[in-house]
PDB file of C-alpha atoms in Angstrom:
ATOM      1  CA  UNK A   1     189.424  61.551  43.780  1.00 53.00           C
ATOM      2  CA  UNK A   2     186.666  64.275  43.614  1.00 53.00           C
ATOM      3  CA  UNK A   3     184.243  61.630  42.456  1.00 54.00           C
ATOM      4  CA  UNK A   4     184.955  59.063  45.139  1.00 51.00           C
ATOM      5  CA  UNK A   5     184.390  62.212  47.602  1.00 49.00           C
ATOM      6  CA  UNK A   6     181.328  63.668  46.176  1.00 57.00           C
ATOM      7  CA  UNK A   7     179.932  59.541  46.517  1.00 60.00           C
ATOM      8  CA  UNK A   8     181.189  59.207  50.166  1.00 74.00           C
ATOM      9  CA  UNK A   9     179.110  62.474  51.444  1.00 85.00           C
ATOM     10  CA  UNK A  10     176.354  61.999  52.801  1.00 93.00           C
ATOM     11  CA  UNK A  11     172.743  61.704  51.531  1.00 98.00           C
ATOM     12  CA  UNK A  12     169.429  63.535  52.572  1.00 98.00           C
ATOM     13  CA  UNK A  13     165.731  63.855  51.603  1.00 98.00           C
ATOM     14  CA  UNK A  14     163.082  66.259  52.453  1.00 98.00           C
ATOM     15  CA  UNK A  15     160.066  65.476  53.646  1.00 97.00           C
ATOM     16  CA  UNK A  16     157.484  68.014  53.845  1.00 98.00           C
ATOM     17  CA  UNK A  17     154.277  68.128  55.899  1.00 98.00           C
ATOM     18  CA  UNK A  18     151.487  71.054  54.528  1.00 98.00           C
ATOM     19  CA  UNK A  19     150.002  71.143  57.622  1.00 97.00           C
ATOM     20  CA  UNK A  20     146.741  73.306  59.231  1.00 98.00           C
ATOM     21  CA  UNK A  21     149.028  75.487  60.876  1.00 98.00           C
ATOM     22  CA  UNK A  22     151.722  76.213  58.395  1.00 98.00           C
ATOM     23  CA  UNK A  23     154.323  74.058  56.453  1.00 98.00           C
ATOM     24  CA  UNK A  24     157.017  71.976  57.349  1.00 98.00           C
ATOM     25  CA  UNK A  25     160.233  70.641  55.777  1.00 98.00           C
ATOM     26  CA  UNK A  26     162.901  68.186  57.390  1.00 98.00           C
ATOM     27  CA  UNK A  27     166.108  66.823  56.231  1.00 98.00           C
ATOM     28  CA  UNK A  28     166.673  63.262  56.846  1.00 97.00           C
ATOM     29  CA  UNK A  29     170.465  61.203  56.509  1.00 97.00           C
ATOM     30  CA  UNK A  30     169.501  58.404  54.040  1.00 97.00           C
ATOM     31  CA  UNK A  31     171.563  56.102  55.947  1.00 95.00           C
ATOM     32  CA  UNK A  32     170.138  56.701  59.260  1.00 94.00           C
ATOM     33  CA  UNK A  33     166.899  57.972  59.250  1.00 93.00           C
ATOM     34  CA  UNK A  34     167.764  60.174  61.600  1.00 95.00           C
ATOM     35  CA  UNK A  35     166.468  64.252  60.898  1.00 96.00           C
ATOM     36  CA  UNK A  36     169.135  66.597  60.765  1.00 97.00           C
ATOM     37  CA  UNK A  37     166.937  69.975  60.807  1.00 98.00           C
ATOM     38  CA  UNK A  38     163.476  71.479  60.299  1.00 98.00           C
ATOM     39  CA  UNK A  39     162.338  74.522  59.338  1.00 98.00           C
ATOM     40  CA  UNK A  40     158.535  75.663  60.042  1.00 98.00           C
ATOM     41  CA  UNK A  41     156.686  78.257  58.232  1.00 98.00           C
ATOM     42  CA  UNK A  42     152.922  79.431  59.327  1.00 98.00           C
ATOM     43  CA  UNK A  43     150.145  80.732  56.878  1.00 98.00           C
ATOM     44  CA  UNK A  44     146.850  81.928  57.897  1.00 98.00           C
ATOM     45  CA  UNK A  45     143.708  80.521  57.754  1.00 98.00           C
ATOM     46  CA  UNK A  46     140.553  82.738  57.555  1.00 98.00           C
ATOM     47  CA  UNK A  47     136.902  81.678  59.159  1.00 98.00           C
ATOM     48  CA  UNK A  48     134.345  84.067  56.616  1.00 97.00           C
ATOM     49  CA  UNK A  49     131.341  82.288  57.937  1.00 97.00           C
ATOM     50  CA  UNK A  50     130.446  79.953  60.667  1.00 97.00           C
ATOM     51  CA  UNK A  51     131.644  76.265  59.663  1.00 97.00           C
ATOM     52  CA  UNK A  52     133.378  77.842  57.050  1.00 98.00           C
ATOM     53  CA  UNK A  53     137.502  77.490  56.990  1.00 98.00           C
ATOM     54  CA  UNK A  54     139.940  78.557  54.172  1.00 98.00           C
ATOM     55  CA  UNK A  55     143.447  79.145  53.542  1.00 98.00           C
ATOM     56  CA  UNK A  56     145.220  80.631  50.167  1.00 98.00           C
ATOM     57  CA  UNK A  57     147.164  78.310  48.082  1.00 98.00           C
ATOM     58  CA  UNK A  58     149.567  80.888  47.133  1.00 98.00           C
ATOM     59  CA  UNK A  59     150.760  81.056  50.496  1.00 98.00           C
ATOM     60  CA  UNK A  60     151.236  77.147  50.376  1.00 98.00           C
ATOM     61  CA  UNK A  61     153.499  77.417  47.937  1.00 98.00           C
ATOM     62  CA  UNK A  62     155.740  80.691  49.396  1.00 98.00           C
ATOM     63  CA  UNK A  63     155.770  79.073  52.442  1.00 98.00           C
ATOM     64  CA  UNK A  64     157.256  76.188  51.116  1.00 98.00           C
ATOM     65  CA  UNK A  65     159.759  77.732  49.480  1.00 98.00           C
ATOM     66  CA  UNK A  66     160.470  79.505  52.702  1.00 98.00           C
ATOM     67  CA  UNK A  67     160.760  76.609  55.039  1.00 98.00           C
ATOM     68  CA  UNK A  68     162.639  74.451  52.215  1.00 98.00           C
ATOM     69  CA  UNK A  69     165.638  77.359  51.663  1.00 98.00           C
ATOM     70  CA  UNK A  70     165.850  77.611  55.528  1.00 98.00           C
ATOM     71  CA  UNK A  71     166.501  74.074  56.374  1.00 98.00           C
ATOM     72  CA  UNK A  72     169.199  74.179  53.852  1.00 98.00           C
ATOM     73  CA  UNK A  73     170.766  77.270  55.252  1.00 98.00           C
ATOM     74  CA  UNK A  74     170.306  76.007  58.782  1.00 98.00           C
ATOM     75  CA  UNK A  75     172.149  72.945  58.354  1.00 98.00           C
ATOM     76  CA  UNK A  76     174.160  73.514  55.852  1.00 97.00           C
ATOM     77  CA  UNK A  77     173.397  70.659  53.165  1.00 98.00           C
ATOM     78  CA  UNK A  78     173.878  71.562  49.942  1.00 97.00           C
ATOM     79  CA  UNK A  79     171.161  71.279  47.129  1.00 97.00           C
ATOM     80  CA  UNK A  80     172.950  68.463  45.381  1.00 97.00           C
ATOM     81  CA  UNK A  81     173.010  65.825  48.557  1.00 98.00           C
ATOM     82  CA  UNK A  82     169.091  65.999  48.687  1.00 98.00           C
ATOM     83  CA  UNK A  83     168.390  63.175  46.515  1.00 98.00           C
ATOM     84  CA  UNK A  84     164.710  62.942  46.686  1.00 98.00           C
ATOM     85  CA  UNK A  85     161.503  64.830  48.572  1.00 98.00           C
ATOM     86  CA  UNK A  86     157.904  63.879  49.584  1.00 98.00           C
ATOM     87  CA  UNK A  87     154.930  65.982  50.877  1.00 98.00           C
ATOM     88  CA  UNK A  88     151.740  65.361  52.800  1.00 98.00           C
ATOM     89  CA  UNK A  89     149.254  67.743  53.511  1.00 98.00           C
ATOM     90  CA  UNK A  90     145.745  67.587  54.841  1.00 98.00           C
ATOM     91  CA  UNK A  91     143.164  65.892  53.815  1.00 95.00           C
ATOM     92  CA  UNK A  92     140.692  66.618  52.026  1.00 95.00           C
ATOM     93  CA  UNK A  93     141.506  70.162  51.346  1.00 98.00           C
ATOM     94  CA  UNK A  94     139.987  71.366  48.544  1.00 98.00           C
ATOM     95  CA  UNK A  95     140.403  73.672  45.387  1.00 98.00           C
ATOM     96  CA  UNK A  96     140.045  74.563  42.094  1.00 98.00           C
ATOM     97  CA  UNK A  97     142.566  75.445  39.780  1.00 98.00           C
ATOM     98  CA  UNK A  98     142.448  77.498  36.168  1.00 98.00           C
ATOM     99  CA  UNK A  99     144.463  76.003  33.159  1.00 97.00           C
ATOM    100  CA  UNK A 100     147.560  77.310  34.471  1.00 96.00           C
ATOM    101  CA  UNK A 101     147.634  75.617  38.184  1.00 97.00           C
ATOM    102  CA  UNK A 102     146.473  78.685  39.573  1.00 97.00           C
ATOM    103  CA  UNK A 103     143.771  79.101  42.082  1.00 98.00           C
ATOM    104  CA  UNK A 104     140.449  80.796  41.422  1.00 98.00           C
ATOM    105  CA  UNK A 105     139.332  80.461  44.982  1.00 97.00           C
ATOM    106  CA  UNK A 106     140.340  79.689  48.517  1.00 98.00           C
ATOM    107  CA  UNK A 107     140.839  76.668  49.465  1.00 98.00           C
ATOM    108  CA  UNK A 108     138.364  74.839  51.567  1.00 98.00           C
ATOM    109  CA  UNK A 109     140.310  73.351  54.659  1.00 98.00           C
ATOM    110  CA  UNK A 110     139.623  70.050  55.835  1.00 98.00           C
ATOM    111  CA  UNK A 111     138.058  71.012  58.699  1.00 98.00           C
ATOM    112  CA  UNK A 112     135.183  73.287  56.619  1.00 98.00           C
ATOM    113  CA  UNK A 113     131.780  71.942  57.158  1.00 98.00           C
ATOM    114  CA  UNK A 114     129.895  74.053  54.233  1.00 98.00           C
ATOM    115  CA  UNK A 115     128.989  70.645  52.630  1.00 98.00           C
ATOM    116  CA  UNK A 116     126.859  69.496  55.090  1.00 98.00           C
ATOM    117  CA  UNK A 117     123.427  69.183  52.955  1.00 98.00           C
ATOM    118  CA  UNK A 118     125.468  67.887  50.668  1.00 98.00           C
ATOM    119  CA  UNK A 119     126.221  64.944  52.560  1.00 98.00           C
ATOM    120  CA  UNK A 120     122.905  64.590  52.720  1.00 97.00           C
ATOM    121  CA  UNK A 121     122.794  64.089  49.247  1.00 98.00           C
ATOM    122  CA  UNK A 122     125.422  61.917  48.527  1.00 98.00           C
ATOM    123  CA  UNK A 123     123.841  59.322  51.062  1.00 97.00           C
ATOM    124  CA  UNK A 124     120.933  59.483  49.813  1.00 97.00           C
ATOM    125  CA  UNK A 125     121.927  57.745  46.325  1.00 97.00           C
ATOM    126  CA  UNK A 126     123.060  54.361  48.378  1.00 96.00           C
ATOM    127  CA  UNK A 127     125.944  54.099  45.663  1.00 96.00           C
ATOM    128  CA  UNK A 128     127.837  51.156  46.035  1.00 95.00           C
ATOM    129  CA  UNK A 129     130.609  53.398  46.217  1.00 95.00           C
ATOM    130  CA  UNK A 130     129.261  54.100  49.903  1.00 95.00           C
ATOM    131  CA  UNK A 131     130.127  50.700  51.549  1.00 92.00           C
ATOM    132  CA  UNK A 132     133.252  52.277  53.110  1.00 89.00           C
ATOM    133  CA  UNK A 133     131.125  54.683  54.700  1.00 91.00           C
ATOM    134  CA  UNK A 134     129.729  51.634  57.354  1.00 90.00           C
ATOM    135  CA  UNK A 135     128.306  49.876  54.883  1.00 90.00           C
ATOM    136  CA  UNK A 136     126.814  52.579  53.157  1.00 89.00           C
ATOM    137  CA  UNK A 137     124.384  53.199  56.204  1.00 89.00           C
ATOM    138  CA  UNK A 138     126.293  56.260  56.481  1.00 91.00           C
ATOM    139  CA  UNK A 139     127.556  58.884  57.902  1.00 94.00           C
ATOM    140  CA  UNK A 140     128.899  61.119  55.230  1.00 95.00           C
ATOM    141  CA  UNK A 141     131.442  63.105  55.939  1.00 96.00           C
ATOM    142  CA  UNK A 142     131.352  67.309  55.062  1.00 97.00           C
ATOM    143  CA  UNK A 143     135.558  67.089  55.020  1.00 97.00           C
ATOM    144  CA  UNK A 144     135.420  64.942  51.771  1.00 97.00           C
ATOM    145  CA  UNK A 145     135.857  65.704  48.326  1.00 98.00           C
ATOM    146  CA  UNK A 146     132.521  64.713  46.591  1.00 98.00           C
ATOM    147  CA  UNK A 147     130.455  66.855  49.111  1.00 98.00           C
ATOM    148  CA  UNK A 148     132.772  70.202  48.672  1.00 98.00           C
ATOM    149  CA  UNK A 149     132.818  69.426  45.279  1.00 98.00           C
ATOM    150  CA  UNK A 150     128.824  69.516  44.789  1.00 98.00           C
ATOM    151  CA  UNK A 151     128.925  72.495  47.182  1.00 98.00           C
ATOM    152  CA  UNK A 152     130.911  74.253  44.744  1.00 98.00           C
ATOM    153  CA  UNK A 153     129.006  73.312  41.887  1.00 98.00           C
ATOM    154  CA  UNK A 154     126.211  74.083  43.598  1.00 98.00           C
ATOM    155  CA  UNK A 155     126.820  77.369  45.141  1.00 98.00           C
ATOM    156  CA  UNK A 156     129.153  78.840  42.893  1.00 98.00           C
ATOM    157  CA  UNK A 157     128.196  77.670  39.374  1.00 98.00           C
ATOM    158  CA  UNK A 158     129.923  79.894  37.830  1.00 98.00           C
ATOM    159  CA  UNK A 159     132.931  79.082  39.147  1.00 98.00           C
ATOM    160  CA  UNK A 160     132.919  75.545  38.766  1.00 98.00           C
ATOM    161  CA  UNK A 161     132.369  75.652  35.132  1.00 98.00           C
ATOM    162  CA  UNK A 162     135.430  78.232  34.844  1.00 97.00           C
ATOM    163  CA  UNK A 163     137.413  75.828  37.309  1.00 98.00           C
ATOM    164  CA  UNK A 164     140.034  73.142  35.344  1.00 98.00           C
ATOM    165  CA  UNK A 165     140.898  71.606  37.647  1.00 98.00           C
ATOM    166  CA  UNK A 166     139.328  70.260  41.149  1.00 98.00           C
ATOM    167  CA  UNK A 167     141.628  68.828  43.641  1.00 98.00           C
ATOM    168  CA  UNK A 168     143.471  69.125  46.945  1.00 98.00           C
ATOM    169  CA  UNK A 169     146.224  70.739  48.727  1.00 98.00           C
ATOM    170  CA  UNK A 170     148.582  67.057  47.693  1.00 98.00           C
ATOM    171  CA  UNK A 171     147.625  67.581  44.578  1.00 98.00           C
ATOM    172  CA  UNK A 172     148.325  71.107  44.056  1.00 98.00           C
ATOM    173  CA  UNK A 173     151.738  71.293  45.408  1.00 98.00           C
ATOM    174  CA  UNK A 174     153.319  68.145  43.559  1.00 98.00           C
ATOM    175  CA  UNK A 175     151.580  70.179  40.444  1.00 98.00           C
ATOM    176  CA  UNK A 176     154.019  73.046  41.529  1.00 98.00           C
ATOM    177  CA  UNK A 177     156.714  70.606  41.790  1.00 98.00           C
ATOM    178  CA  UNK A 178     156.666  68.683  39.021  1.00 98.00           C
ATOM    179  CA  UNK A 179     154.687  70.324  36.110  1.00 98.00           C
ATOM    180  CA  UNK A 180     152.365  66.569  36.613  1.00 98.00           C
ATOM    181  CA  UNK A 181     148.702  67.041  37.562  1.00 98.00           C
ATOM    182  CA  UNK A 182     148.096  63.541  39.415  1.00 98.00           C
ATOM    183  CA  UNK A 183     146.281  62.460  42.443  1.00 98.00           C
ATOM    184  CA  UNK A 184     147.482  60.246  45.049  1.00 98.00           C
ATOM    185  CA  UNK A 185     146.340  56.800  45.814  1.00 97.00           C
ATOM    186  CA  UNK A 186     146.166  57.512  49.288  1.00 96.00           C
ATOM    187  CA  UNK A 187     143.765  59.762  49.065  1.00 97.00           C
ATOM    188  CA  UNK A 188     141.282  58.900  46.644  1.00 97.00           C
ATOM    189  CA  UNK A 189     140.969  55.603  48.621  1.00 94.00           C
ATOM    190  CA  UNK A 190     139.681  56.560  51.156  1.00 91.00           C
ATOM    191  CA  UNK A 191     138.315  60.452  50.816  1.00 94.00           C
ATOM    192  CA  UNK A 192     137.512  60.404  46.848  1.00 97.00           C
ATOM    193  CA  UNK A 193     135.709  57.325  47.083  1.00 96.00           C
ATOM    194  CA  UNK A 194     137.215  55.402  44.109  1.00 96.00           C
ATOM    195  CA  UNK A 195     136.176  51.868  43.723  1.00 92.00           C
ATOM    196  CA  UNK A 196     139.499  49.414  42.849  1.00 90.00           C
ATOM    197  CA  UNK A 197     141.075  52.659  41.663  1.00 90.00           C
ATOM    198  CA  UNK A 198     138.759  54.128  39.419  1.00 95.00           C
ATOM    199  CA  UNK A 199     136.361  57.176  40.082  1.00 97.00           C
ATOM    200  CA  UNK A 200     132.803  56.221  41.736  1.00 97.00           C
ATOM    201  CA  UNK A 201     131.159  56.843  37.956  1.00 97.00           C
ATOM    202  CA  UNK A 202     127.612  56.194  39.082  1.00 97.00           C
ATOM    203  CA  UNK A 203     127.620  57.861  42.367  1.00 98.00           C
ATOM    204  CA  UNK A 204     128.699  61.143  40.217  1.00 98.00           C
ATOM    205  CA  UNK A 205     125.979  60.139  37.713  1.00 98.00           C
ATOM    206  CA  UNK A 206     123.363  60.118  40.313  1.00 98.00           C
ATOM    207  CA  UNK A 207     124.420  63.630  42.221  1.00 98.00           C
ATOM    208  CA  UNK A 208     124.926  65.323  38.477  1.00 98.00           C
ATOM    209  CA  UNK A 209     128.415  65.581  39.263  1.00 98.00           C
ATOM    210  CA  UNK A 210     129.689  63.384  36.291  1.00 98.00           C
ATOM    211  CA  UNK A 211     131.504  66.343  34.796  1.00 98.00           C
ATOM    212  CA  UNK A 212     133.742  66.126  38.235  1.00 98.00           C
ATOM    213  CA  UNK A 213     135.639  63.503  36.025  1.00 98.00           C
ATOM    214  CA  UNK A 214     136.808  65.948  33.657  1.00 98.00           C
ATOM    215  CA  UNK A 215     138.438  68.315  36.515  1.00 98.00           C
ATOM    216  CA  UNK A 216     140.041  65.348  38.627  1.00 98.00           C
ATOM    217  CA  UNK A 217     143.658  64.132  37.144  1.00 98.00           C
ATOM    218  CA  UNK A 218     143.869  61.459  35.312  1.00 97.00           C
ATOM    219  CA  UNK A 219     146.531  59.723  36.414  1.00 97.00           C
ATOM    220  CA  UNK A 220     146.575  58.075  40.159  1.00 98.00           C
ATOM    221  CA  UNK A 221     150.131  57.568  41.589  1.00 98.00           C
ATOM    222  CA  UNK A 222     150.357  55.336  44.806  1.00 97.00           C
ATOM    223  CA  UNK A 223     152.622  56.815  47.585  1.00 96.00           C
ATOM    224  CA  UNK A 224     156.259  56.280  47.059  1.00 96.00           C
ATOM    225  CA  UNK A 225     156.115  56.303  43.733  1.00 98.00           C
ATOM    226  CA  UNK A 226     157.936  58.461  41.719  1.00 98.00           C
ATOM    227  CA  UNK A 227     156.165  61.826  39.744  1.00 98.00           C
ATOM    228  CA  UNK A 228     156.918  62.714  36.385  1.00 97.00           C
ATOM    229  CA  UNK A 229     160.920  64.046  36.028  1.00 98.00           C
ATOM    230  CA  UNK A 230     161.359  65.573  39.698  1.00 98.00           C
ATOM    231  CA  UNK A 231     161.952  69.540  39.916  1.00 98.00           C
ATOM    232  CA  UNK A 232     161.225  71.631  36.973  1.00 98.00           C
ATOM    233  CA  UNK A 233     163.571  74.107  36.758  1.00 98.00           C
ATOM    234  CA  UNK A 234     161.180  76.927  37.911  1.00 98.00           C
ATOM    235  CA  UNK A 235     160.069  74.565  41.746  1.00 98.00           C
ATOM    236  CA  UNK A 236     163.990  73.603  42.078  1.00 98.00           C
ATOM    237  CA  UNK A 237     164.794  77.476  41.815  1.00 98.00           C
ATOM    238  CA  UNK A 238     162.096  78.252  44.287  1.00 98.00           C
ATOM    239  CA  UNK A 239     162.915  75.902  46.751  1.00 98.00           C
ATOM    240  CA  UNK A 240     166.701  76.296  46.580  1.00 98.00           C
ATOM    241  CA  UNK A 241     167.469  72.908  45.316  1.00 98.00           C
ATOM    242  CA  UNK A 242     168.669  70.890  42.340  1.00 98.00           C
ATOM    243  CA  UNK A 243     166.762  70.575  39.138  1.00 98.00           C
ATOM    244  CA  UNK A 244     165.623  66.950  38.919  1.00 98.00           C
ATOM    245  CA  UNK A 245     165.640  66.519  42.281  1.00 98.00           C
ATOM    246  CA  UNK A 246     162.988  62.891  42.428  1.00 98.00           C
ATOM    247  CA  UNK A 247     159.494  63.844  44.104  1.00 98.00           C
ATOM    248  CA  UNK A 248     157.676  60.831  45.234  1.00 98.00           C
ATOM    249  CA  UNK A 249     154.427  60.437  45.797  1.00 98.00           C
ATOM    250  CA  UNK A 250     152.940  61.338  49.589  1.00 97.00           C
ATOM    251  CA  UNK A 251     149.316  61.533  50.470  1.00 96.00           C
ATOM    252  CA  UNK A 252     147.065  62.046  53.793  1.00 95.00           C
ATOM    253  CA  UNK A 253     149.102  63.719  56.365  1.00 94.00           C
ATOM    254  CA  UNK A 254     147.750  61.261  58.889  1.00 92.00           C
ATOM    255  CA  UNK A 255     147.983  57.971  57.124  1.00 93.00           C
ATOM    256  CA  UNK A 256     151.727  58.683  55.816  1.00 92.00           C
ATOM    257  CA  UNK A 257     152.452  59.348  59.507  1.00 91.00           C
ATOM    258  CA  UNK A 258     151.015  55.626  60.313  1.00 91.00           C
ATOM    259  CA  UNK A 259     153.977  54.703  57.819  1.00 88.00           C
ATOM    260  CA  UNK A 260     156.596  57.119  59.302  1.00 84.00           C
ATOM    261  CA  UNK A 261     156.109  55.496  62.638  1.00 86.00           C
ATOM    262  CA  UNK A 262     155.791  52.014  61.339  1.00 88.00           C
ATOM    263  CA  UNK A 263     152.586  51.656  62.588  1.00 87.00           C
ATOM    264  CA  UNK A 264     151.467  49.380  60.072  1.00 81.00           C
TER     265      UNK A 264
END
């Protein structure tokens, strides 16, 4: 009788948005679609130098852990009914990570236009890679990856060589989610510039950059899919829900939006 009552209630998942602002998390009936709550937490993000914009990934993660156990208080669902979670975040928001998952620096927001001479320099190979740049004729943009990336190489050498990991804010939380360092197909696609999945080899080769390879994850997940075994034990504690819990894969905050609103 318990059983058939436990199967009857109803069924959410969280979605989470890491926004500019702060970081979001709704609950949404599985049935209906329809959101039942949302909880909003803000973080700060600091401007140390013109064109410069950063935020701290530790406060990513608190706040996420802060918006997540609200929603639940709020409306009252209980860890066991959320049956799965997805994030997006913006993109591309930089940062590099130590062995552990940690970061060694701020991030570098989306919206940070430090890599501008880099740019430069990435156009200037005419990498084949380019062609979803107009053609390749250009322009580059200072929000991607490959330019921050060669900024920090470039700038803060150091650093780079003591950073193991390079990747964004999508990447970073589902690696505090999941224990699984991957990057989304969303993403690389269209801000990584991978060609047919696979990293833009010669275009690194060209900017000295090949050892980028090395700090990117390995494995590519497209959104939807599923990531590693869901919660560890140590993200389900944090965010007040079940161990296990299934964490698909999200991406671009924009582009998963297009799919939210069926505009497709």
């Amino acid at each position: 009788r318990r059983a058939s009552v436990r199967a009857m209630a109803p069924k959410y998942v969280l979605g989470v948005d890491g926004g500019t602002g702060g970081i979001r998390a709704g609950l949404f009936d599985v049935k209906t679609g329809v959101p039942v709550g949302f909880a909003d937490t803000p973080y700060k993000t600091t401007h140390p130098d013109p064109g410069y914009a950063e935020q701290n990934p530790r406060d990513w993660w608190l706040c996420l852990g802060k918006s997540t156990r609200r929603v639940l208080a709020e409306t009252g669902v209980k860890p066991e009914s959320v049956v799965g979670m997805c994030c997006d975040t913006t993109c591309c928001t930089v940062v590099a990570l130590d062995e552990k998952g940690d970061a060694i620096m701020p991030s570098i927001l989306w919206m940070d236009m430090r890599a501008a001479e880099q740019t430069e320099q990435v156009l200037a190979t005419g990498d084949p890679a380019l062609r979803v740049c107009c053609g390749g004729a250009g322009p580059v943009s200072a929000e991607w990856m490959i330019p921050k990336a060669l900024w920090v190489k470039q700038r803060k050498p150091l650093l780079w060589e003591s950073a193991a990991m390079i990747c964004e804010y999508q990447d970073f939380l589902n690696l505090k989610l999941t224990g699984k360092y991957v990057a989304s197909g969303n993403n690389v696609a269209v801000r990584w510039h991978f060609v047919d999945g696979e990293p833009p080899v010669s275009l690194l080769e060209k900017l000295e950059l090949s050892d980028l390879v090395d700090k990117w994850p390995k494995r590519v997940v497209a959104p939807g899919d599923t990531i590693g075994d869901g919660l560890t034990c140590e993200a389900a504690a944090h965010l007040g829900l079940a161990k296990g819990t299934p964490v698909a894969q999200g991406g671009a905050d924009a582009f998963i939006a297009m799919l939210g609103l069926g505009v497709v």
